[in-house]
Short mmCIF file of C-alpha atoms in Angstrom, two decimals:
data_model
loop_
_atom_site.label_atom_id
_atom_site.label_comp_id
_atom_site.label_asym_id
_atom_site.label_seq_id
_atom_site.Cartn_x
_atom_site.Cartn_y
_atom_site.Cartn_z
CA MET A 1 -59.71 -248.60 -60.88
CA SER A 2 -62.31 -249.18 -63.63
CA LEU A 3 -65.17 -248.88 -61.16
CA ALA A 4 -63.82 -245.58 -59.83
CA LEU A 5 -63.44 -244.19 -63.34
CA VAL A 6 -66.94 -245.23 -64.42
CA LEU A 7 -68.64 -243.86 -61.34
CA ALA A 8 -66.67 -240.62 -61.50
CA LEU A 9 -67.48 -240.04 -65.15
CA SER A 10 -71.13 -240.88 -64.70
CA ALA A 11 -71.41 -238.32 -61.89
CA ALA A 12 -69.60 -235.52 -63.74
CA PRO A 13 -71.72 -232.38 -64.15
CA VAL A 14 -73.16 -231.66 -67.58
CA THR A 15 -71.82 -228.10 -67.43
CA ALA A 16 -68.30 -229.43 -67.87
CA GLN A 17 -69.25 -230.35 -71.45
CA THR A 18 -70.85 -227.08 -72.49
CA GLU A 19 -67.82 -226.14 -74.59
CA GLN A 20 -67.61 -229.55 -76.31
CA THR A 21 -68.95 -230.38 -79.74
CA LEU A 22 -71.29 -233.29 -80.29
CA ALA A 23 -68.37 -235.23 -81.76
CA ASP A 24 -66.35 -234.66 -78.58
CA ILE A 25 -69.24 -235.86 -76.44
CA ARG A 26 -69.67 -238.99 -78.57
CA GLN A 27 -65.96 -239.71 -78.19
CA ASP A 28 -66.20 -239.37 -74.40
CA MET A 29 -69.18 -241.71 -74.41
CA SER A 30 -67.22 -244.27 -76.40
CA VAL A 31 -64.40 -244.17 -73.85
CA LEU A 32 -66.86 -244.59 -70.99
CA PHE A 33 -68.58 -247.46 -72.78
CA VAL A 34 -65.25 -249.29 -73.17
CA GLU A 35 -64.51 -248.80 -69.46
CA LEU A 36 -67.93 -250.19 -68.61
CA GLN A 37 -67.27 -253.30 -70.67
CA LYS A 38 -63.89 -253.79 -68.99
CA LEU A 39 -65.47 -253.46 -65.57
CA LYS A 40 -68.26 -255.93 -66.36
CA ARG A 41 -65.70 -258.48 -67.57
CA GLU A 42 -63.70 -257.98 -64.38
CA LEU A 43 -66.80 -258.51 -62.25
CA SER A 44 -67.80 -261.65 -64.13
CA THR A 45 -64.42 -263.45 -63.82
CA THR A 46 -64.16 -266.60 -61.70
CA GLY A 47 -62.42 -266.68 -58.36
CA ALA A 48 -62.38 -264.15 -55.58
CA SER A 49 -63.04 -260.59 -56.63
CA THR A 50 -60.37 -258.01 -55.91
CA VAL A 51 -62.82 -255.13 -56.31
CA ALA A 52 -64.65 -253.80 -53.27
CA LEU A 53 -68.17 -253.19 -54.58
CA PRO A 54 -70.61 -250.85 -52.87
CA PRO A 55 -74.18 -252.15 -52.49
CA GLY A 56 -76.05 -252.16 -55.81
CA ALA A 57 -72.94 -251.30 -57.85
CA LEU A 58 -73.64 -253.84 -60.61
CA ASP A 59 -77.21 -252.64 -61.04
CA ARG A 60 -75.96 -249.10 -61.29
CA ILE A 61 -73.37 -250.09 -63.90
CA ASN A 62 -76.06 -251.78 -65.99
CA ALA A 63 -78.25 -248.68 -65.73
CA ILE A 64 -75.36 -246.45 -66.75
CA GLU A 65 -74.65 -248.65 -69.77
CA ALA A 66 -78.28 -248.50 -70.92
CA GLU A 67 -78.41 -244.73 -70.49
CA LEU A 68 -75.10 -244.35 -72.30
CA GLN A 69 -76.42 -246.26 -75.30
CA ARG A 70 -79.52 -244.06 -75.36
CA LEU A 71 -77.49 -240.85 -75.16
CA THR A 72 -75.13 -242.01 -77.89
CA ALA A 73 -78.05 -242.54 -80.24
CA LYS A 74 -79.51 -239.17 -79.26
CA THR A 75 -76.28 -237.27 -79.94
CA GLU A 76 -76.01 -238.88 -83.36
CA GLU A 77 -79.57 -237.79 -84.11
CA LEU A 78 -78.88 -234.23 -82.91
CA ASP A 79 -75.66 -234.06 -84.92
CA PHE A 80 -77.58 -234.98 -88.07
CA ARG A 81 -80.33 -232.45 -87.36
CA VAL A 82 -77.85 -229.64 -86.67
CA SER A 83 -76.03 -230.39 -89.93
CA GLN A 84 -79.31 -230.35 -91.86
CA VAL A 85 -80.37 -227.00 -90.35
CA ALA A 86 -76.98 -225.43 -91.08
CA GLU A 87 -76.96 -226.64 -94.67
CA ASP A 88 -80.55 -225.50 -95.25
CA GLY A 89 -79.77 -222.08 -93.78
CA ALA A 90 -76.72 -221.71 -96.01
CA ARG A 91 -78.82 -222.55 -99.08
CA ARG A 92 -81.41 -219.94 -98.15
CA LEU A 93 -78.77 -217.27 -97.59
CA GLY A 94 -77.08 -218.14 -100.86
CA ASP A 95 -80.39 -217.71 -102.68
CA LEU A 96 -80.91 -214.29 -101.07
CA GLU A 97 -77.40 -213.21 -102.08
CA PHE A 98 -78.09 -214.33 -105.65
CA ARG A 99 -81.36 -212.39 -105.82
CA LEU A 100 -79.78 -209.25 -104.38
CA CYS A 101 -76.99 -209.51 -106.94
CA GLU A 102 -79.57 -209.77 -109.73
CA LEU A 103 -81.03 -206.45 -108.61
CA GLU A 104 -77.71 -204.62 -108.65
CA ALA A 105 -76.25 -203.38 -111.92
CA GLY A 106 -72.73 -204.63 -112.52
CA CYS A 107 -72.89 -207.38 -109.89
CA ASP A 108 -70.95 -210.47 -110.97
CA ILE A 109 -73.09 -213.47 -110.04
CA GLY A 110 -70.23 -215.82 -110.82
CA ALA A 111 -68.09 -214.16 -108.17
CA LEU A 112 -70.54 -214.84 -105.34
CA GLY A 113 -69.13 -218.27 -104.62
CA LYS A 114 -70.71 -220.76 -102.26
CA SER A 115 -72.27 -219.53 -99.03
CA PRO A 116 -70.49 -220.99 -96.00
CA THR A 117 -72.48 -223.32 -93.77
CA LEU A 118 -74.02 -221.50 -90.85
CA GLY A 119 -71.93 -221.99 -87.75
CA GLY A 120 -68.84 -222.82 -89.80
CA ALA A 121 -66.99 -219.88 -88.28
CA ALA A 122 -67.06 -218.53 -84.77
CA SER A 123 -69.52 -215.72 -84.36
CA ALA A 124 -69.00 -212.65 -82.24
CA PRO A 125 -70.17 -212.75 -78.62
CA ALA A 126 -73.73 -211.54 -78.32
CA PRO A 127 -73.81 -207.84 -77.43
CA ALA A 128 -76.85 -205.93 -76.26
CA THR A 129 -78.88 -203.45 -78.33
CA PRO A 130 -77.09 -200.23 -79.32
CA GLN A 131 -78.68 -197.63 -77.06
CA PRO A 132 -77.68 -196.18 -74.75
CA ALA A 133 -74.39 -198.08 -74.58
CA PRO A 134 -73.34 -201.26 -76.33
CA ALA A 135 -72.77 -204.26 -74.09
CA THR A 136 -70.43 -207.03 -75.16
CA GLY A 137 -71.30 -209.95 -72.91
CA GLY A 138 -68.07 -209.57 -70.96
CA THR A 139 -65.83 -209.32 -74.03
CA GLU A 140 -63.18 -206.64 -73.68
CA LEU A 141 -63.41 -203.86 -76.28
CA ALA A 142 -60.45 -202.27 -78.02
CA VAL A 143 -59.41 -198.80 -76.88
CA GLY A 144 -61.92 -196.29 -78.27
CA GLU A 145 -64.22 -198.97 -79.72
CA GLU A 146 -67.22 -198.19 -77.53
CA THR A 147 -66.68 -194.44 -77.96
CA ASP A 148 -66.57 -194.70 -81.75
CA PHE A 149 -69.66 -196.90 -81.81
CA ARG A 150 -71.57 -194.55 -79.54
CA ARG A 151 -70.61 -191.52 -81.65
CA ALA A 152 -71.85 -193.21 -84.83
CA GLY A 153 -75.07 -194.22 -83.05
CA GLU A 154 -75.68 -190.63 -81.99
CA ALA A 155 -75.38 -189.48 -85.61
CA LEU A 156 -77.95 -192.11 -86.62
CA ALA A 157 -80.33 -191.09 -83.81
CA GLN A 158 -80.08 -187.44 -84.91
CA GLY A 159 -80.97 -188.32 -88.50
CA ASP A 160 -77.52 -187.53 -89.89
CA PHE A 161 -77.62 -190.62 -92.08
CA GLN A 162 -74.61 -189.89 -94.27
CA SER A 163 -72.38 -189.27 -91.29
CA ALA A 164 -73.73 -192.35 -89.52
CA ALA A 165 -73.20 -194.57 -92.58
CA ASP A 166 -69.65 -193.30 -93.00
CA GLN A 167 -68.85 -193.72 -89.31
CA PHE A 168 -70.21 -197.25 -89.06
CA ALA A 169 -68.35 -198.26 -92.23
CA ALA A 170 -65.14 -196.80 -90.77
CA PHE A 171 -65.88 -198.51 -87.46
CA ARG A 172 -66.06 -201.92 -89.13
CA GLN A 173 -62.79 -201.30 -90.94
CA THR A 174 -61.08 -200.20 -87.75
CA TYR A 175 -62.42 -203.06 -85.59
CA PRO A 176 -63.02 -205.94 -88.05
CA GLY A 177 -64.82 -208.93 -86.57
CA GLY A 178 -65.18 -207.28 -83.18
CA PRO A 179 -67.98 -207.96 -80.70
CA LEU A 180 -70.01 -205.01 -82.08
CA GLU A 181 -69.70 -206.05 -85.73
CA ALA A 182 -73.26 -207.32 -86.13
CA GLN A 183 -74.75 -204.24 -84.46
CA ALA A 184 -72.61 -201.98 -86.64
CA LEU A 185 -73.81 -203.74 -89.79
CA VAL A 186 -77.46 -203.34 -88.83
CA ALA A 187 -76.96 -199.70 -87.84
CA GLU A 188 -75.13 -198.98 -91.10
CA GLY A 189 -78.01 -200.60 -92.96
CA ARG A 190 -80.48 -198.33 -91.19
CA ALA A 191 -78.38 -195.29 -92.13
CA LEU A 192 -78.27 -196.42 -95.76
CA GLU A 193 -82.04 -196.86 -95.75
CA GLY A 194 -82.31 -193.31 -94.45
CA LEU A 195 -80.28 -192.23 -97.48
CA GLY A 196 -82.63 -194.14 -99.79
CA ASP A 197 -80.11 -196.86 -100.66
CA THR A 198 -82.31 -199.84 -99.82
CA ARG A 199 -80.28 -202.30 -101.89
CA GLU A 200 -77.04 -201.65 -100.00
CA ALA A 201 -78.98 -201.63 -96.73
CA ALA A 202 -80.29 -205.10 -97.56
CA ARG A 203 -76.73 -206.25 -98.14
CA ARG A 204 -75.70 -205.07 -94.68
CA TYR A 205 -78.65 -206.84 -93.06
CA LEU A 206 -77.84 -210.02 -94.96
CA GLU A 207 -74.20 -209.84 -93.92
CA ALA A 208 -75.17 -209.31 -90.28
CA TYR A 209 -77.61 -212.23 -90.25
CA ALA A 210 -75.42 -214.60 -92.28
CA GLY A 211 -72.28 -213.88 -90.30
CA TYR A 212 -73.77 -213.56 -86.82
CA PRO A 213 -77.09 -215.48 -86.69
CA ASP A 214 -76.83 -216.01 -82.92
CA ASP A 215 -75.95 -212.41 -82.09
CA SER A 216 -78.58 -210.29 -80.34
CA ALA A 217 -78.71 -208.20 -83.53
CA GLY A 218 -79.76 -211.28 -85.52
CA PRO A 219 -83.55 -210.89 -85.14
CA GLU A 220 -83.47 -207.23 -86.22
CA ALA A 221 -81.15 -208.03 -89.11
CA LEU A 222 -83.52 -210.74 -90.37
CA TRP A 223 -86.75 -208.74 -90.24
CA ARG A 224 -85.09 -205.68 -91.74
CA LEU A 225 -83.69 -207.85 -94.53
CA GLY A 226 -87.19 -209.14 -95.27
CA ALA A 227 -88.66 -205.64 -95.26
CA ALA A 228 -85.88 -204.37 -97.55
CA LEU A 229 -86.48 -207.21 -100.00
CA GLY A 230 -90.15 -206.25 -100.13
CA ASP A 231 -89.31 -202.60 -100.72
CA LEU A 232 -87.07 -203.70 -103.59
CA GLY A 233 -90.01 -205.47 -105.20
CA ASN A 234 -89.16 -209.03 -104.18
CA VAL A 235 -92.38 -209.57 -102.26
CA ALA A 236 -92.38 -213.38 -102.39
CA GLU A 237 -88.83 -213.56 -101.01
CA ALA A 238 -89.69 -210.88 -98.46
CA CYS A 239 -92.64 -212.88 -97.14
CA VAL A 240 -90.55 -216.04 -96.81
CA THR A 241 -87.79 -214.14 -94.98
CA LEU A 242 -90.20 -212.36 -92.65
CA SER A 243 -91.90 -215.66 -91.83
CA GLU A 244 -88.54 -217.03 -90.71
CA VAL A 245 -88.25 -214.53 -87.86
CA ALA A 246 -90.72 -216.18 -85.47
CA GLY A 247 -89.33 -219.65 -86.13
CA ARG A 248 -85.68 -218.65 -85.89
CA TYR A 249 -86.06 -216.28 -82.91
CA PRO A 250 -89.20 -217.32 -80.98
CA GLY A 251 -88.23 -215.25 -77.94
CA SER A 252 -87.71 -211.98 -79.80
CA GLY A 253 -91.07 -210.27 -79.36
CA ASP A 254 -90.17 -206.91 -80.90
CA ALA A 255 -88.60 -208.45 -84.01
CA ILE A 256 -91.60 -210.75 -84.47
CA ALA A 257 -93.99 -207.79 -84.16
CA GLN A 258 -91.98 -205.81 -86.72
CA ALA A 259 -91.93 -208.80 -89.07
CA ASP A 260 -95.70 -209.27 -88.71
CA ALA A 261 -96.27 -205.57 -89.48
CA ALA A 262 -94.11 -205.85 -92.59
CA LYS A 263 -95.94 -209.01 -93.68
CA ALA A 264 -99.23 -207.14 -93.39
CA ARG A 265 -97.79 -204.27 -95.44
CA PHE A 266 -96.79 -206.65 -98.23
CA ASN A 267 -100.03 -208.69 -97.95
CA CYS A 268 -98.13 -211.88 -97.17
CA GLN A 269 -100.33 -214.95 -96.93
#
């Protein structure tokens, strides 16, 4: 029984664990390690063995045990690194929120609170870019959601910034936390920039990036946030933010190009 369990678990496809956390995987490894120890004790007992062993089974068990120990150490290392990245990202976002609040008259710094750790809440499924039609990665949209988003996007494309800003704000109130939330935040920020309200635009970009860092809108939100900070006079913070784009989203060529252009405009070193 133990041999069958060990060999079955060791042959299980990795894709079966794609939805598990590192803690879940470590727990599974612990269970498998215990089963391995039981099996080795059974094989080393005196007297006739009741287990029918295939050729080379013991060697394979020893190899599995060694690999299991290596993977356990690796998952612990990855868990630590992920936690460090999330905490560092939360600190950076908290600093940006603080600086934006300093720029806004009447903003209560004491009410900002502590920025949540990145990844602490489930983010929306990654949709595609807004034009010509928003894609949602297979997530079903509410009735009228795509139509409302498209209508607001058309207003933005036509330069009707006030209408676009109002429509995207209404869209987010009507469909809170939906799969198009990050795109709507970025689009609303663009509309606000068109109206000359760079400070509020920066807030939308920050909200989009902080809340949905893994969304397809994340790269655009980050470089636009950096550019907005520079336009508000916070050049040092802008340069740091813009420099994050390539490291955070190495495969996003357009966002990296936009960030590089903004860095050149602000003479970032």
